[in-house]
XYZ file of C-alpha atoms in Angstrom:
367
model
C -6.789 16.831 14.335
C -6.885 16.090 18.046
C -7.862 19.199 19.989
C -5.481 20.765 22.484
C -8.016 19.919 25.186
C -8.011 16.238 24.220
C -4.248 16.023 24.104
C -4.016 17.795 27.440
C -5.913 14.909 29.072
C -2.859 12.749 28.382
C 0.404 14.659 28.925
C 2.356 11.730 27.465
C 0.622 12.264 24.115
C 0.873 16.038 24.217
C 4.590 16.160 24.947
C 5.545 13.048 23.018
C 8.339 13.561 20.501
C 7.991 10.783 17.947
C 10.620 9.600 15.481
C 9.742 7.782 12.261
C 12.758 5.540 11.633
C 12.583 4.246 8.051
C 14.576 3.275 4.981
C 11.663 4.123 2.652
C 10.303 7.656 2.559
C 9.490 10.230 -0.143
C 10.902 11.122 -2.621
C 11.305 7.326 -2.812
C 8.361 5.792 -4.666
C 6.192 2.849 -3.710
C 3.413 1.959 -1.313
C 5.553 1.904 1.841
C 7.137 5.305 1.174
C 3.686 6.691 0.381
C 2.319 5.291 3.653
C 5.034 6.914 5.754
C 4.942 10.197 3.843
C 1.227 10.589 4.529
C 1.632 9.451 8.127
C 3.938 12.411 8.744
C 1.824 14.777 6.633
C -1.306 14.074 8.684
C 0.308 13.629 12.099
C -1.521 15.771 14.723
C 0.050 19.220 14.636
C 0.106 19.607 18.399
C 2.458 16.646 18.698
C 5.949 16.601 17.172
C 7.178 13.984 14.716
C 10.635 13.761 13.151
C 11.950 11.544 10.342
C 15.232 9.649 10.251
C 15.689 8.197 6.757
C 18.294 7.870 4.015
C 18.212 11.605 3.327
C 19.364 12.045 6.944
C 22.334 9.759 6.370
C 20.709 6.510 7.489
C 22.563 3.408 6.260
C 20.998 -0.034 5.750
C 23.043 -1.792 8.467
C 21.990 -2.328 12.084
C 25.226 -1.032 13.668
C 25.392 2.218 11.726
C 21.624 2.615 12.154
C 22.152 2.204 15.909
C 24.719 5.019 15.983
C 22.528 7.348 13.908
C 19.441 6.567 15.978
C 21.276 7.120 19.279
C 22.511 10.531 18.126
C 19.057 11.554 16.876
C 17.314 10.520 20.108
C 19.716 12.662 22.129
C 19.522 15.679 19.822
C 15.730 15.702 19.389
C 14.863 14.333 22.856
C 12.823 11.556 21.244
C 10.620 9.468 23.542
C 8.797 7.211 21.034
C 10.041 5.468 17.873
C 8.021 4.239 14.888
C 10.127 1.505 13.283
C 9.543 1.304 9.540
C 11.483 -1.926 8.884
C 12.015 -4.599 11.531
C 15.354 -5.596 9.994
C 17.769 -3.946 10.373
C 16.121 -0.933 12.027
C 14.229 -2.974 14.605
C 17.518 -4.495 15.767
C 19.029 -1.057 16.405
C 15.867 0.133 18.163
C 15.632 -2.964 20.349
C 19.222 -2.558 21.552
C 18.738 1.109 22.366
C 15.471 0.380 24.194
C 17.424 -1.925 26.499
C 19.746 0.952 27.389
C 17.364 3.895 27.803
C 13.938 2.167 28.063
C 12.403 4.045 25.142
C 9.082 2.775 23.703
C 8.664 1.790 20.079
C 6.134 0.437 17.577
C 6.986 -1.831 14.642
C 5.284 -1.639 11.232
C 4.602 -4.572 8.905
C 3.308 -4.188 5.354
C 3.439 -7.750 4.042
C 6.516 -9.048 2.280
C 8.757 -7.405 4.884
C 7.370 -9.848 7.457
C 7.113 -12.979 5.316
C 10.666 -12.621 4.019
C 12.146 -11.686 7.409
C 11.008 -14.888 9.117
C 12.344 -17.247 6.443
C 15.708 -17.710 8.212
C 15.823 -19.411 11.602
C 18.377 -17.067 13.173
C 16.289 -14.062 12.156
C 13.116 -15.584 13.628
C 14.702 -15.608 17.092
C 15.728 -11.962 16.776
C 12.331 -10.888 15.442
C 10.577 -12.456 18.412
C 12.826 -10.518 20.801
C 12.112 -7.254 18.983
C 8.345 -7.869 18.963
C 8.202 -8.992 22.582
C 9.878 -5.761 23.674
C 7.742 -3.525 21.448
C 4.883 -1.326 22.615
C 2.735 -1.803 19.491
C 2.799 -3.782 16.253
C 1.064 -1.911 13.453
C 0.062 -4.069 10.474
C -1.068 -2.428 7.273
C -3.555 -5.171 6.453
C -5.461 -7.875 8.311
C -3.737 -10.666 6.358
C -0.265 -9.833 7.664
C -1.736 -9.196 11.132
C -2.976 -12.794 11.170
C 0.463 -14.007 10.036
C 2.157 -12.098 12.861
C -0.255 -13.457 15.484
C 0.237 -17.003 14.222
C 4.022 -16.596 14.247
C 4.121 -15.279 17.826
C 0.749 -15.654 19.642
C 2.087 -14.117 22.858
C 2.099 -10.627 21.326
C -1.350 -10.737 19.684
C -2.751 -8.050 22.027
C -0.169 -5.572 20.747
C -1.248 -5.979 17.121
C -3.462 -3.380 15.430
C -4.427 -2.996 11.759
C -4.176 0.393 10.074
C -4.597 0.266 6.305
C -3.179 2.764 3.850
C -5.308 5.814 3.190
C -6.205 7.923 0.183
C -6.234 11.641 -0.456
C -9.866 12.710 -0.314
C -9.405 15.956 -2.270
C -9.414 14.002 -5.538
C -10.075 16.241 -8.527
C -11.761 14.898 -11.673
C -10.255 16.561 -14.754
C -12.686 15.966 -17.623
C -10.620 18.027 -20.073
C -7.453 16.003 -19.487
C -8.996 12.595 -19.861
C -11.015 13.605 -22.920
C -7.759 14.731 -24.557
C -6.210 11.383 -23.627
C -9.182 9.510 -25.084
C -8.847 11.444 -28.358
C -5.067 10.909 -28.501
C -5.405 7.128 -28.322
C -8.596 6.854 -30.357
C -10.655 5.436 -27.496
C -13.986 6.998 -28.431
C -16.798 4.449 -27.940
C -14.341 2.032 -26.335
C -14.541 0.218 -22.986
C -11.184 0.916 -21.339
C -9.740 -1.730 -19.013
C -6.778 -0.399 -17.010
C -3.909 -1.731 -14.896
C -1.423 0.509 -13.070
C 1.609 -0.675 -11.138
C 5.026 -2.276 -11.220
C 5.161 -4.962 -13.862
C 6.044 -7.995 -11.750
C 4.544 -11.491 -11.877
C 2.410 -11.246 -8.751
C 0.388 -8.322 -10.169
C -1.353 -10.722 -12.580
C -1.089 -8.597 -15.730
C 0.022 -11.580 -17.845
C -3.094 -13.484 -16.792
C -5.278 -10.561 -17.813
C -3.697 -10.557 -21.283
C -4.188 -14.320 -21.582
C -7.882 -13.960 -20.687
C -8.564 -11.331 -23.349
C -9.213 -13.528 -26.416
C -12.275 -14.884 -24.613
C -13.295 -11.376 -23.508
C -13.124 -9.953 -27.033
C -15.652 -12.534 -28.225
C -18.247 -10.858 -25.983
C -16.861 -7.294 -25.774
C -15.140 -6.499 -29.102
C -14.923 -2.760 -28.325
C -12.763 -3.271 -25.217
C -9.141 -2.072 -25.053
C -6.589 -2.849 -22.336
C -4.132 -0.191 -21.124
C -1.182 -1.171 -18.928
C 0.553 1.725 -17.171
C 3.859 0.888 -15.539
C 7.291 -0.635 -15.975
C 9.249 -3.497 -14.496
C 10.994 -6.813 -15.036
C 7.961 -8.452 -16.690
C 7.602 -5.953 -19.514
C 9.361 -8.130 -22.136
C 7.235 -11.166 -21.235
C 4.077 -9.073 -21.495
C 5.064 -7.669 -24.882
C 5.882 -11.164 -26.130
C 2.484 -12.474 -25.017
C 0.701 -9.543 -26.681
C 2.480 -10.378 -29.960
C 1.857 -14.103 -29.602
C -1.896 -13.562 -29.170
C -1.958 -10.900 -31.932
C -3.406 -8.279 -29.579
C -1.192 -5.312 -30.490
C -4.198 -3.304 -31.677
C -6.094 -4.004 -28.451
C -3.446 -3.818 -25.725
C -0.939 -1.011 -25.088
C 1.778 -0.572 -22.485
C 2.642 2.960 -21.343
C 5.724 3.592 -19.193
C 7.084 6.562 -17.254
C 3.882 8.435 -16.399
C 3.704 11.069 -13.679
C 1.000 11.289 -11.004
C -1.158 13.632 -13.072
C -1.188 11.312 -16.064
C -1.879 8.353 -13.772
C -4.935 10.199 -12.451
C -5.994 10.979 -16.009
C -5.958 7.274 -16.858
C -7.994 6.461 -13.746
C -10.527 9.069 -14.826
C -10.620 7.751 -18.389
C -10.924 4.036 -17.703
C -14.175 2.147 -17.231
C -12.772 -0.746 -15.184
C -9.582 -1.095 -13.141
C -7.996 -4.542 -12.860
C -5.090 -6.011 -10.884
C -5.582 -9.720 -10.090
C -2.606 -9.924 -7.715
C -1.593 -13.241 -6.168
C 0.766 -14.743 -3.597
C 4.000 -16.131 -5.088
C 6.226 -17.778 -2.472
C 5.461 -15.170 0.184
C 5.514 -12.246 -2.259
C 1.970 -10.869 -2.065
C 0.010 -7.655 -2.367
C 0.077 -6.043 1.069
C -3.007 -3.892 0.498
C -3.265 -2.338 -2.958
C -3.810 1.391 -2.496
C -4.375 1.693 -6.259
C -7.727 -0.105 -5.830
C -8.920 2.724 -3.589
C -7.459 5.325 -5.954
C -9.540 3.793 -8.752
C -12.581 3.841 -6.467
C -11.920 7.519 -5.706
C -12.263 8.109 -9.443
C -15.608 6.316 -9.269
C -14.385 3.180 -11.026
C -15.107 -0.478 -10.116
C -12.131 -2.783 -9.640
C -11.284 -6.420 -10.310
C -8.811 -7.810 -7.793
C -7.095 -11.069 -6.922
C -8.477 -12.733 -3.811
C -5.133 -12.969 -1.979
C -2.881 -11.254 0.545
C -4.185 -8.048 2.075
C -6.381 -7.192 -0.913
C -9.607 -8.109 0.899
C -9.113 -5.088 3.170
C -9.288 -2.839 0.096
C -11.872 -4.669 -2.026
C -15.205 -6.062 -0.854
C -16.606 -8.505 -3.394
C -19.712 -7.157 -5.164
C -19.541 -3.902 -3.194
C -16.705 -1.838 -4.677
C -15.425 -4.448 -7.108
C -15.128 -8.128 -7.924
C -12.703 -10.616 -6.360
C -11.360 -13.424 -8.551
C -8.994 -16.349 -8.352
C -5.999 -14.712 -10.007
C -4.840 -17.991 -11.560
C -8.221 -18.802 -13.092
C -8.418 -17.245 -16.553
C -12.135 -18.003 -16.868
C -12.907 -16.100 -13.664
C -10.834 -13.124 -14.824
C -12.524 -13.110 -18.236
C -16.015 -13.469 -16.775
C -15.446 -10.593 -14.334
C -14.273 -8.304 -17.149
C -17.217 -9.276 -19.348
C -19.699 -8.830 -16.496
C -18.605 -5.253 -15.783
C -17.982 -4.304 -19.413
C -21.544 -5.232 -20.408
C -23.286 -3.616 -17.418
C -22.907 0.164 -17.146
C -25.259 0.442 -14.175
C -23.230 -2.141 -12.214
C -19.997 -0.288 -13.011
C -21.508 2.946 -11.771
C -22.939 1.329 -8.643
C -19.714 -0.394 -7.572
C -17.616 2.647 -8.449
C -19.761 5.054 -6.438
C -20.011 2.700 -3.457
C -16.242 2.385 -3.556
C -15.781 6.151 -3.690
C -18.006 6.759 -0.671
C -16.277 3.979 1.278
C -12.813 5.353 0.473
C -13.817 8.834 1.648
C -15.456 7.566 4.838
C -13.129 4.780 5.937
C -9.765 5.372 4.286
C -9.009 9.078 4.439
C -5.451 9.661 5.640
C -6.387 11.823 8.616
C -8.517 9.028 10.039
C -5.830 6.403 9.455
C -3.131 8.543 11.077
C -5.309 9.244 14.083
C -5.755 5.484 14.600
C -1.990 5.121 14.906
C -1.531 8.197 17.078
C -4.288 7.253 19.518
C -2.904 3.714 19.895
C 0.507 4.823 21.178
């Protein structure tokens, strides 16, 4: 944390009362809620931060958000606002800033920006909100470039602060050995995907690549952990390719079981891609796999390149090229030393560059 002496050199930081204004916050699930939950958890203790979210009565409409924000600012004596969603919360914040001259920063994660600028009337409003902002905090370099291209005049306000990971990761050998016994995975190479089952995650493409993989790595099994709108399509493809004995889908797992699967697997894969502006903003699960010492295979799109460095902590592939996906799986499955090397390099990088305290301090020191 920042020392009292450091904060005292800037009274504005020391006495700043910050409000995180967001529609997504724990116990809500997902990458954005996780980002904001950890931001508050690791916020410097000598500076105050409050949260205004749905649990506080926040409603997803700019006018009612305006009223709730105005009341909260007065009650808590807020002097800086972190805006979690530019629409509609940025609209409410912008209007209030014109009345009481309060400073604010806007966050972008990926799809929130690309979808917001699709309508002309919203583009005008977004430019006004960004022009009046103090900072624009992008959670990956890809969306930062999109923001700068959309409105070059505000490029000096833009900073990139990726998601972080918990560095007190505990490896539970007993739990994952029990899991391996339960599913009969002894002497198997376990390929794993975790996440919402939507098209852009690339799970269908992984399944389609497997017949070629099994020719070279017959002892490989593929475990898919998650649920979502694509689950029926995935199950149909598994049946069509007669892979039911090689591919399993597991739904409704808690965080502990998710960690157990990360510990058990040999390779993590999520070849995410961009589908009409719907792209992977960062992919915190890649770093979580690295924290378990596992190499990853990722789609070379969106903000993924911030999380995965090709041939350092994993392999980047064209997520629509089945041959590339198959070759990456085969390469890692047949080379234990490479898996260990990429996994360990990824673990050390995650600890050094992506711990949550460091990421939070980047945001705090930029305000």
